[in-house]
PDB file of C-alpha atoms in Angstrom:
ATOM      1  CA  UNK A   1     100.152 115.600  93.815  1.00 67.00           C
ATOM      2  CA  UNK A   2     100.548 112.250  95.242  1.00 84.00           C
ATOM      3  CA  UNK A   3     100.574 108.926  92.961  1.00 94.00           C
ATOM      4  CA  UNK A   4      97.777 106.246  93.346  1.00 95.00           C
ATOM      5  CA  UNK A   5     100.331 104.088  94.738  1.00 95.00           C
ATOM      6  CA  UNK A   6     101.323 106.613  97.626  1.00 97.00           C
ATOM      7  CA  UNK A   7      97.790 107.303  98.121  1.00 97.00           C
ATOM      8  CA  UNK A   8      96.824 103.550  98.437  1.00 96.00           C
ATOM      9  CA  UNK A   9      99.995 103.065 101.152  1.00 97.00           C
ATOM     10  CA  UNK A  10      98.689 106.116 103.096  1.00 97.00           C
ATOM     11  CA  UNK A  11      95.016 104.952 103.273  1.00 97.00           C
ATOM     12  CA  UNK A  12      95.773 101.555 104.187  1.00 96.00           C
ATOM     13  CA  UNK A  13      98.364 102.590 107.087  1.00 97.00           C
ATOM     14  CA  UNK A  14      95.544 105.074 108.288  1.00 96.00           C
ATOM     15  CA  UNK A  15      93.004 102.099 108.344  1.00 94.00           C
ATOM     16  CA  UNK A  16      95.315  99.809 110.042  1.00 94.00           C
ATOM     17  CA  UNK A  17      96.189 102.577 112.777  1.00 93.00           C
ATOM     18  CA  UNK A  18      92.538 102.725 113.607  1.00 87.00           C
ATOM     19  CA  UNK A  19      92.821  99.321 115.372  1.00 78.00           C
ATOM     20  CA  UNK A  20      93.807 101.014 118.362  1.00 73.00           C
ATOM     21  CA  UNK A  21      96.035 103.912 120.125  1.00 71.00           C
ATOM     22  CA  UNK A  22      99.604 103.624 119.004  1.00 76.00           C
ATOM     23  CA  UNK A  23      98.850 101.122 116.484  1.00 85.00           C
ATOM     24  CA  UNK A  24     101.576 100.730 113.596  1.00 93.00           C
ATOM     25  CA  UNK A  25     101.214  99.199 110.189  1.00 95.00           C
ATOM     26  CA  UNK A  26     103.669  96.458 110.044  1.00 94.00           C
ATOM     27  CA  UNK A  27     105.046  95.466 106.561  1.00 94.00           C
ATOM     28  CA  UNK A  28     103.224  92.171 106.723  1.00 95.00           C
ATOM     29  CA  UNK A  29     100.066  93.593 107.193  1.00 95.00           C
ATOM     30  CA  UNK A  30     100.622  96.244 104.623  1.00 96.00           C
ATOM     31  CA  UNK A  31     101.804  93.621 101.935  1.00 96.00           C
ATOM     32  CA  UNK A  32      98.590  91.289 102.959  1.00 95.00           C
ATOM     33  CA  UNK A  33      96.226  94.282 102.588  1.00 93.00           C
ATOM     34  CA  UNK A  34      97.690  95.663  99.295  1.00 95.00           C
ATOM     35  CA  UNK A  35      98.528  92.455  97.599  1.00 94.00           C
ATOM     36  CA  UNK A  36     102.389  93.069  97.176  1.00 96.00           C
ATOM     37  CA  UNK A  37     105.417  91.497  98.503  1.00 96.00           C
ATOM     38  CA  UNK A  38     107.038  92.562 101.718  1.00 93.00           C
ATOM     39  CA  UNK A  39     110.134  93.870  99.929  1.00 94.00           C
ATOM     40  CA  UNK A  40     107.974  96.311  97.840  1.00 96.00           C
ATOM     41  CA  UNK A  41     106.439  97.583 101.181  1.00 96.00           C
ATOM     42  CA  UNK A  42     109.934  98.099 102.604  1.00 95.00           C
ATOM     43  CA  UNK A  43     111.026 100.183  99.583  1.00 96.00           C
ATOM     44  CA  UNK A  44     107.844 102.215  99.588  1.00 97.00           C
ATOM     45  CA  UNK A  45     107.559 102.915 103.323  1.00 97.00           C
ATOM     46  CA  UNK A  46     111.123 104.329 103.347  1.00 96.00           C
ATOM     47  CA  UNK A  47     110.446 106.467 100.441  1.00 97.00           C
ATOM     48  CA  UNK A  48     107.278 107.741 102.370  1.00 97.00           C
ATOM     49  CA  UNK A  49     109.443 108.397 105.364  1.00 97.00           C
ATOM     50  CA  UNK A  50     112.000 110.446 103.304  1.00 96.00           C
ATOM     51  CA  UNK A  51     109.049 112.412 101.946  1.00 97.00           C
ATOM     52  CA  UNK A  52     107.850 113.066 105.540  1.00 97.00           C
ATOM     53  CA  UNK A  53     104.559 111.092 105.424  1.00 98.00           C
ATOM     54  CA  UNK A  54     105.206 108.351 107.724  1.00 98.00           C
ATOM     55  CA  UNK A  55     107.470 107.739 110.667  1.00 97.00           C
ATOM     56  CA  UNK A  56     109.247 104.315 110.046  1.00 95.00           C
ATOM     57  CA  UNK A  57     110.962 101.824 112.267  1.00 91.00           C
ATOM     58  CA  UNK A  58     112.438  98.854 110.519  1.00 86.00           C
ATOM     59  CA  UNK A  59     110.861  96.279 113.001  1.00 85.00           C
ATOM     60  CA  UNK A  60     108.193  98.538 114.365  1.00 89.00           C
ATOM     61  CA  UNK A  61     106.166  99.301 111.327  1.00 93.00           C
ATOM     62  CA  UNK A  62     104.792 102.679 109.975  1.00 96.00           C
ATOM     63  CA  UNK A  63     102.889 105.420 111.532  1.00 96.00           C
ATOM     64  CA  UNK A  64     101.646 108.468 109.636  1.00 97.00           C
ATOM     65  CA  UNK A  65     102.926 111.949 110.347  1.00 97.00           C
ATOM     66  CA  UNK A  66     100.467 114.727 110.373  1.00 96.00           C
ATOM     67  CA  UNK A  67     101.179 115.371 106.929  1.00 97.00           C
ATOM     68  CA  UNK A  68     100.393 111.788 105.947  1.00 97.00           C
ATOM     69  CA  UNK A  69      97.372 111.578 107.946  1.00 97.00           C
ATOM     70  CA  UNK A  70      95.958 114.786 106.179  1.00 96.00           C
ATOM     71  CA  UNK A  71      96.519 113.185 102.732  1.00 97.00           C
ATOM     72  CA  UNK A  72      95.305 109.864 103.863  1.00 97.00           C
ATOM     73  CA  UNK A  73      92.010 111.290 105.291  1.00 97.00           C
ATOM     74  CA  UNK A  74      91.284 113.184 102.076  1.00 96.00           C
ATOM     75  CA  UNK A  75      91.703 109.955  99.942  1.00 97.00           C
ATOM     76  CA  UNK A  76      89.295 108.135 102.531  1.00 97.00           C
ATOM     77  CA  UNK A  77      86.882 110.957 102.073  1.00 97.00           C
ATOM     78  CA  UNK A  78      86.897 110.718  98.213  1.00 97.00           C
ATOM     79  CA  UNK A  79      86.622 106.886  98.452  1.00 97.00           C
ATOM     80  CA  UNK A  80      83.741 107.033 100.842  1.00 97.00           C
ATOM     81  CA  UNK A  81      81.843 109.762  99.072  1.00 98.00           C
ATOM     82  CA  UNK A  82      82.325 108.077  95.751  1.00 98.00           C
ATOM     83  CA  UNK A  83      80.730 104.818  96.982  1.00 98.00           C
ATOM     84  CA  UNK A  84      77.682 106.537  98.360  1.00 98.00           C
ATOM     85  CA  UNK A  85      77.338 108.462  95.139  1.00 98.00           C
ATOM     86  CA  UNK A  86      77.425 105.283  93.350  1.00 98.00           C
ATOM     87  CA  UNK A  87      75.025 103.757  95.314  1.00 97.00           C
ATOM     88  CA  UNK A  88      72.383 106.682  95.523  1.00 97.00           C
ATOM     89  CA  UNK A  89      72.668 108.397  92.545  1.00 98.00           C
ATOM     90  CA  UNK A  90      73.845 105.537  89.957  1.00 97.00           C
ATOM     91  CA  UNK A  91      71.942 102.763  91.621  1.00 97.00           C
ATOM     92  CA  UNK A  92      74.861 100.318  91.833  1.00 97.00           C
ATOM     93  CA  UNK A  93      74.509  97.636  94.506  1.00 96.00           C
ATOM     94  CA  UNK A  94      76.380  98.113  97.667  1.00 96.00           C
ATOM     95  CA  UNK A  95      78.282  94.949  97.043  1.00 95.00           C
ATOM     96  CA  UNK A  96      79.933  96.222  93.978  1.00 95.00           C
ATOM     97  CA  UNK A  97      80.980  99.922  94.778  1.00 96.00           C
ATOM     98  CA  UNK A  98      83.879  99.417  96.871  1.00 95.00           C
ATOM     99  CA  UNK A  99      85.930  98.108  93.921  1.00 94.00           C
ATOM    100  CA  UNK A 100      84.657 100.890  91.748  1.00 95.00           C
ATOM    101  CA  UNK A 101      85.512 103.480  94.515  1.00 97.00           C
ATOM    102  CA  UNK A 102      89.045 101.907  94.734  1.00 95.00           C
ATOM    103  CA  UNK A 103      89.681 102.877  91.033  1.00 94.00           C
ATOM    104  CA  UNK A 104      87.669 106.275  91.036  1.00 96.00           C
ATOM    105  CA  UNK A 105      89.361 108.023  94.111  1.00 96.00           C
ATOM    106  CA  UNK A 106      92.591 108.815  92.378  1.00 95.00           C
ATOM    107  CA  UNK A 107      90.695 110.252  89.430  1.00 94.00           C
ATOM    108  CA  UNK A 108      88.253 112.616  91.232  1.00 95.00           C
ATOM    109  CA  UNK A 109      89.355 116.118  91.856  1.00 95.00           C
ATOM    110  CA  UNK A 110      88.715 117.755  95.216  1.00 94.00           C
ATOM    111  CA  UNK A 111      86.437 120.127  93.627  1.00 96.00           C
ATOM    112  CA  UNK A 112      84.352 117.245  92.276  1.00 97.00           C
ATOM    113  CA  UNK A 113      84.381 115.537  95.644  1.00 97.00           C
ATOM    114  CA  UNK A 114      83.062 118.738  97.295  1.00 97.00           C
ATOM    115  CA  UNK A 115      80.178 118.977  94.697  1.00 97.00           C
ATOM    116  CA  UNK A 116      79.398 115.201  95.455  1.00 98.00           C
ATOM    117  CA  UNK A 117      79.425 116.055  99.242  1.00 98.00           C
ATOM    118  CA  UNK A 118      76.972 119.009  98.504  1.00 98.00           C
ATOM    119  CA  UNK A 119      74.782 116.795  96.317  1.00 97.00           C
ATOM    120  CA  UNK A 120      74.432 114.275  98.803  1.00 98.00           C
ATOM    121  CA  UNK A 121      73.563 116.581 101.609  1.00 97.00           C
ATOM    122  CA  UNK A 122      77.046 116.289 103.481  1.00 96.00           C
ATOM    123  CA  UNK A 123      76.409 112.595 104.527  1.00 96.00           C
ATOM    124  CA  UNK A 124      77.976 111.434 107.677  1.00 95.00           C
ATOM    125  CA  UNK A 125      78.385 107.695 106.464  1.00 95.00           C
ATOM    126  CA  UNK A 126      79.275 105.673 103.298  1.00 96.00           C
ATOM    127  CA  UNK A 127      76.845 102.895 102.112  1.00 96.00           C
ATOM    128  CA  UNK A 128      78.312 100.212 104.725  1.00 96.00           C
ATOM    129  CA  UNK A 129      78.176 102.664 107.472  1.00 95.00           C
ATOM    130  CA  UNK A 130      81.939 103.669 107.750  1.00 95.00           C
ATOM    131  CA  UNK A 131      82.206 107.375 108.752  1.00 95.00           C
ATOM    132  CA  UNK A 132      82.924 109.945 105.920  1.00 97.00           C
ATOM    133  CA  UNK A 133      85.391 112.741 107.062  1.00 96.00           C
ATOM    134  CA  UNK A 134      84.276 116.175 106.679  1.00 95.00           C
ATOM    135  CA  UNK A 135      86.338 118.469 104.395  1.00 93.00           C
ATOM    136  CA  UNK A 136      88.328 119.691 107.263  1.00 93.00           C
ATOM    137  CA  UNK A 137      89.262 116.263 107.959  1.00 93.00           C
ATOM    138  CA  UNK A 138      87.035 115.561 111.020  1.00 92.00           C
ATOM    139  CA  UNK A 139      85.208 112.333 111.661  1.00 89.00           C
ATOM    140  CA  UNK A 140      81.895 112.097 113.452  1.00 79.00           C
ATOM    141  CA  UNK A 141      81.560 109.399 116.372  1.00 70.00           C
ATOM    142  CA  UNK A 142      82.668 106.044 115.152  1.00 71.00           C
ATOM    143  CA  UNK A 143      82.823 103.755 118.286  1.00 80.00           C
ATOM    144  CA  UNK A 144      81.107 100.485 117.942  1.00 92.00           C
ATOM    145  CA  UNK A 145      81.396  96.836 119.068  1.00 95.00           C
ATOM    146  CA  UNK A 146      81.791  93.695 116.665  1.00 96.00           C
ATOM    147  CA  UNK A 147      78.492  91.845 117.083  1.00 97.00           C
ATOM    148  CA  UNK A 148      80.214  88.523 118.040  1.00 96.00           C
ATOM    149  CA  UNK A 149      81.325  90.215 121.246  1.00 95.00           C
ATOM    150  CA  UNK A 150      77.498  91.387 122.306  1.00 96.00           C
ATOM    151  CA  UNK A 151      76.288  89.706 125.193  1.00 95.00           C
ATOM    152  CA  UNK A 152      72.871  87.755 124.748  1.00 96.00           C
ATOM    153  CA  UNK A 153      70.024  89.863 125.784  1.00 96.00           C
ATOM    154  CA  UNK A 154      71.226  93.105 124.318  1.00 96.00           C
ATOM    155  CA  UNK A 155      69.469  95.025 121.808  1.00 97.00           C
ATOM    156  CA  UNK A 156      71.896  96.954 119.075  1.00 97.00           C
ATOM    157  CA  UNK A 157      71.593  98.708 116.045  1.00 97.00           C
ATOM    158  CA  UNK A 158      74.063  97.669 112.948  1.00 97.00           C
ATOM    159  CA  UNK A 159      76.553 100.675 112.795  1.00 96.00           C
ATOM    160  CA  UNK A 160      78.729  99.557 109.999  1.00 95.00           C
ATOM    161  CA  UNK A 161      79.956  96.273 107.931  1.00 96.00           C
ATOM    162  CA  UNK A 162      83.089  95.350 106.402  1.00 87.00           C
ATOM    163  CA  UNK A 163      82.990  96.257 102.777  1.00 76.00           C
ATOM    164  CA  UNK A 164      85.805  94.453 101.000  1.00 82.00           C
ATOM    165  CA  UNK A 165      83.906  91.182 100.448  1.00 90.00           C
ATOM    166  CA  UNK A 166      80.957  91.421  97.791  1.00 93.00           C
ATOM    167  CA  UNK A 167      79.834  87.910  98.520  1.00 94.00           C
ATOM    168  CA  UNK A 168      79.709  88.753 102.374  1.00 95.00           C
ATOM    169  CA  UNK A 169      77.724  92.137 101.678  1.00 95.00           C
ATOM    170  CA  UNK A 170      75.216  90.076  99.483  1.00 95.00           C
ATOM    171  CA  UNK A 171      74.938  87.542 102.443  1.00 94.00           C
ATOM    172  CA  UNK A 172      74.154  89.606 105.116  1.00 94.00           C
ATOM    173  CA  UNK A 173      71.821  91.562 103.088  1.00 94.00           C
ATOM    174  CA  UNK A 174      69.708  88.450 102.691  1.00 93.00           C
ATOM    175  CA  UNK A 175      69.627  88.171 106.497  1.00 93.00           C
ATOM    176  CA  UNK A 176      68.476  92.000 106.812  1.00 93.00           C
ATOM    177  CA  UNK A 177      71.548  93.289 108.510  1.00 95.00           C
ATOM    178  CA  UNK A 178      72.222  96.429 106.744  1.00 94.00           C
ATOM    179  CA  UNK A 179      73.273  99.509 108.677  1.00 95.00           C
ATOM    180  CA  UNK A 180      70.525 101.052 110.623  1.00 95.00           C
ATOM    181  CA  UNK A 181      68.869  97.653 111.517  1.00 96.00           C
ATOM    182  CA  UNK A 182      68.095  96.826 115.093  1.00 97.00           C
ATOM    183  CA  UNK A 183      68.135  93.518 116.335  1.00 97.00           C
ATOM    184  CA  UNK A 184      68.674  91.523 119.681  1.00 97.00           C
ATOM    185  CA  UNK A 185      71.199  89.012 120.235  1.00 97.00           C
ATOM    186  CA  UNK A 186      69.543  85.962 121.641  1.00 97.00           C
ATOM    187  CA  UNK A 187      72.457  83.282 122.172  1.00 96.00           C
ATOM    188  CA  UNK A 188      76.026  82.667 121.372  1.00 94.00           C
ATOM    189  CA  UNK A 189      77.078  79.013 120.857  1.00 93.00           C
ATOM    190  CA  UNK A 190      81.007  78.848 120.813  1.00 89.00           C
ATOM    191  CA  UNK A 191      80.780  74.943 120.046  1.00 93.00           C
ATOM    192  CA  UNK A 192      79.086  75.654 116.615  1.00 94.00           C
ATOM    193  CA  UNK A 193      80.649  79.129 116.256  1.00 95.00           C
ATOM    194  CA  UNK A 194      77.323  80.594 115.844  1.00 96.00           C
ATOM    195  CA  UNK A 195      75.258  83.440 116.992  1.00 96.00           C
ATOM    196  CA  UNK A 196      71.307  83.758 117.036  1.00 97.00           C
ATOM    197  CA  UNK A 197      69.491  87.138 116.770  1.00 97.00           C
ATOM    198  CA  UNK A 198      66.069  88.440 116.505  1.00 97.00           C
ATOM    199  CA  UNK A 199      65.110  91.216 113.907  1.00 95.00           C
ATOM    200  CA  UNK A 200      61.898  92.732 113.402  1.00 88.00           C
ATOM    201  CA  UNK A 201      58.693  90.876 113.858  1.00 86.00           C
ATOM    202  CA  UNK A 202      60.505  88.352 115.823  1.00 90.00           C
ATOM    203  CA  UNK A 203      62.391  87.110 112.735  1.00 94.00           C
ATOM    204  CA  UNK A 204      65.092  84.716 113.855  1.00 96.00           C
ATOM    205  CA  UNK A 205      68.580  84.481 111.892  1.00 95.00           C
ATOM    206  CA  UNK A 206      71.723  82.538 112.889  1.00 95.00           C
ATOM    207  CA  UNK A 207      74.927  83.453 111.514  1.00 95.00           C
ATOM    208  CA  UNK A 208      78.676  82.403 112.169  1.00 96.00           C
ATOM    209  CA  UNK A 209      80.794  83.845 114.711  1.00 96.00           C
ATOM    210  CA  UNK A 210      83.502  85.104 111.937  1.00 94.00           C
ATOM    211  CA  UNK A 211      80.829  86.669 110.119  1.00 95.00           C
ATOM    212  CA  UNK A 212      79.418  88.582 113.124  1.00 96.00           C
ATOM    213  CA  UNK A 213      82.845  89.640 113.938  1.00 95.00           C
ATOM    214  CA  UNK A 214      82.434  91.740 110.687  1.00 95.00           C
ATOM    215  CA  UNK A 215      79.493  93.427 111.738  1.00 97.00           C
ATOM    216  CA  UNK A 216      79.953  96.379 114.111  1.00 96.00           C
ATOM    217  CA  UNK A 217      76.982  97.513 116.092  1.00 97.00           C
ATOM    218  CA  UNK A 218      75.928 100.191 118.642  1.00 95.00           C
ATOM    219  CA  UNK A 219      73.763 100.345 121.446  1.00 87.00           C
TER     220      UNK A 219
END
């Protein structure tokens, strides 16, 4: 069984790879995401490469092998199902479940994860809208566009939001921008780094472009 440290690395490499086709996880990106030193990253990715979990190039970064990807997806499945369980069953706020799931994802057995999946009705997304892989490691459609890139006049639906910052989640919840919310982009002002949107009943809200970039939407 992989250690929690190995699982953390594989999951983070997987998430970085989602940035685009052929994307590799650089040592710097991994160090920043995991809160460790670049030297620690170098040592770990070399160990992962020796175990056949990643393909590593000294100046190109790490990419998961098929074996590494299978393990990373299982960890991600555990994490997202645990988050949803904490929200739906234990009634924790969606802004606090990410950190709890970070700890629990290493302790929950696959048997318990499968029972949680069954209990929740085989859900397709976690509380923040991120897709939950199936037991076979398959993902549903996850194509989405950052809200700050949407042209004014377009009507869209919030698909998912960044789940790492509790303060950010609480702020956008106050704005009514949880996954599933429909809105229309009214204007984008580069001078003030802001975006104006209209929600239900004509309610108008303004948010910064940096915040809007962390909200992914679908048409």
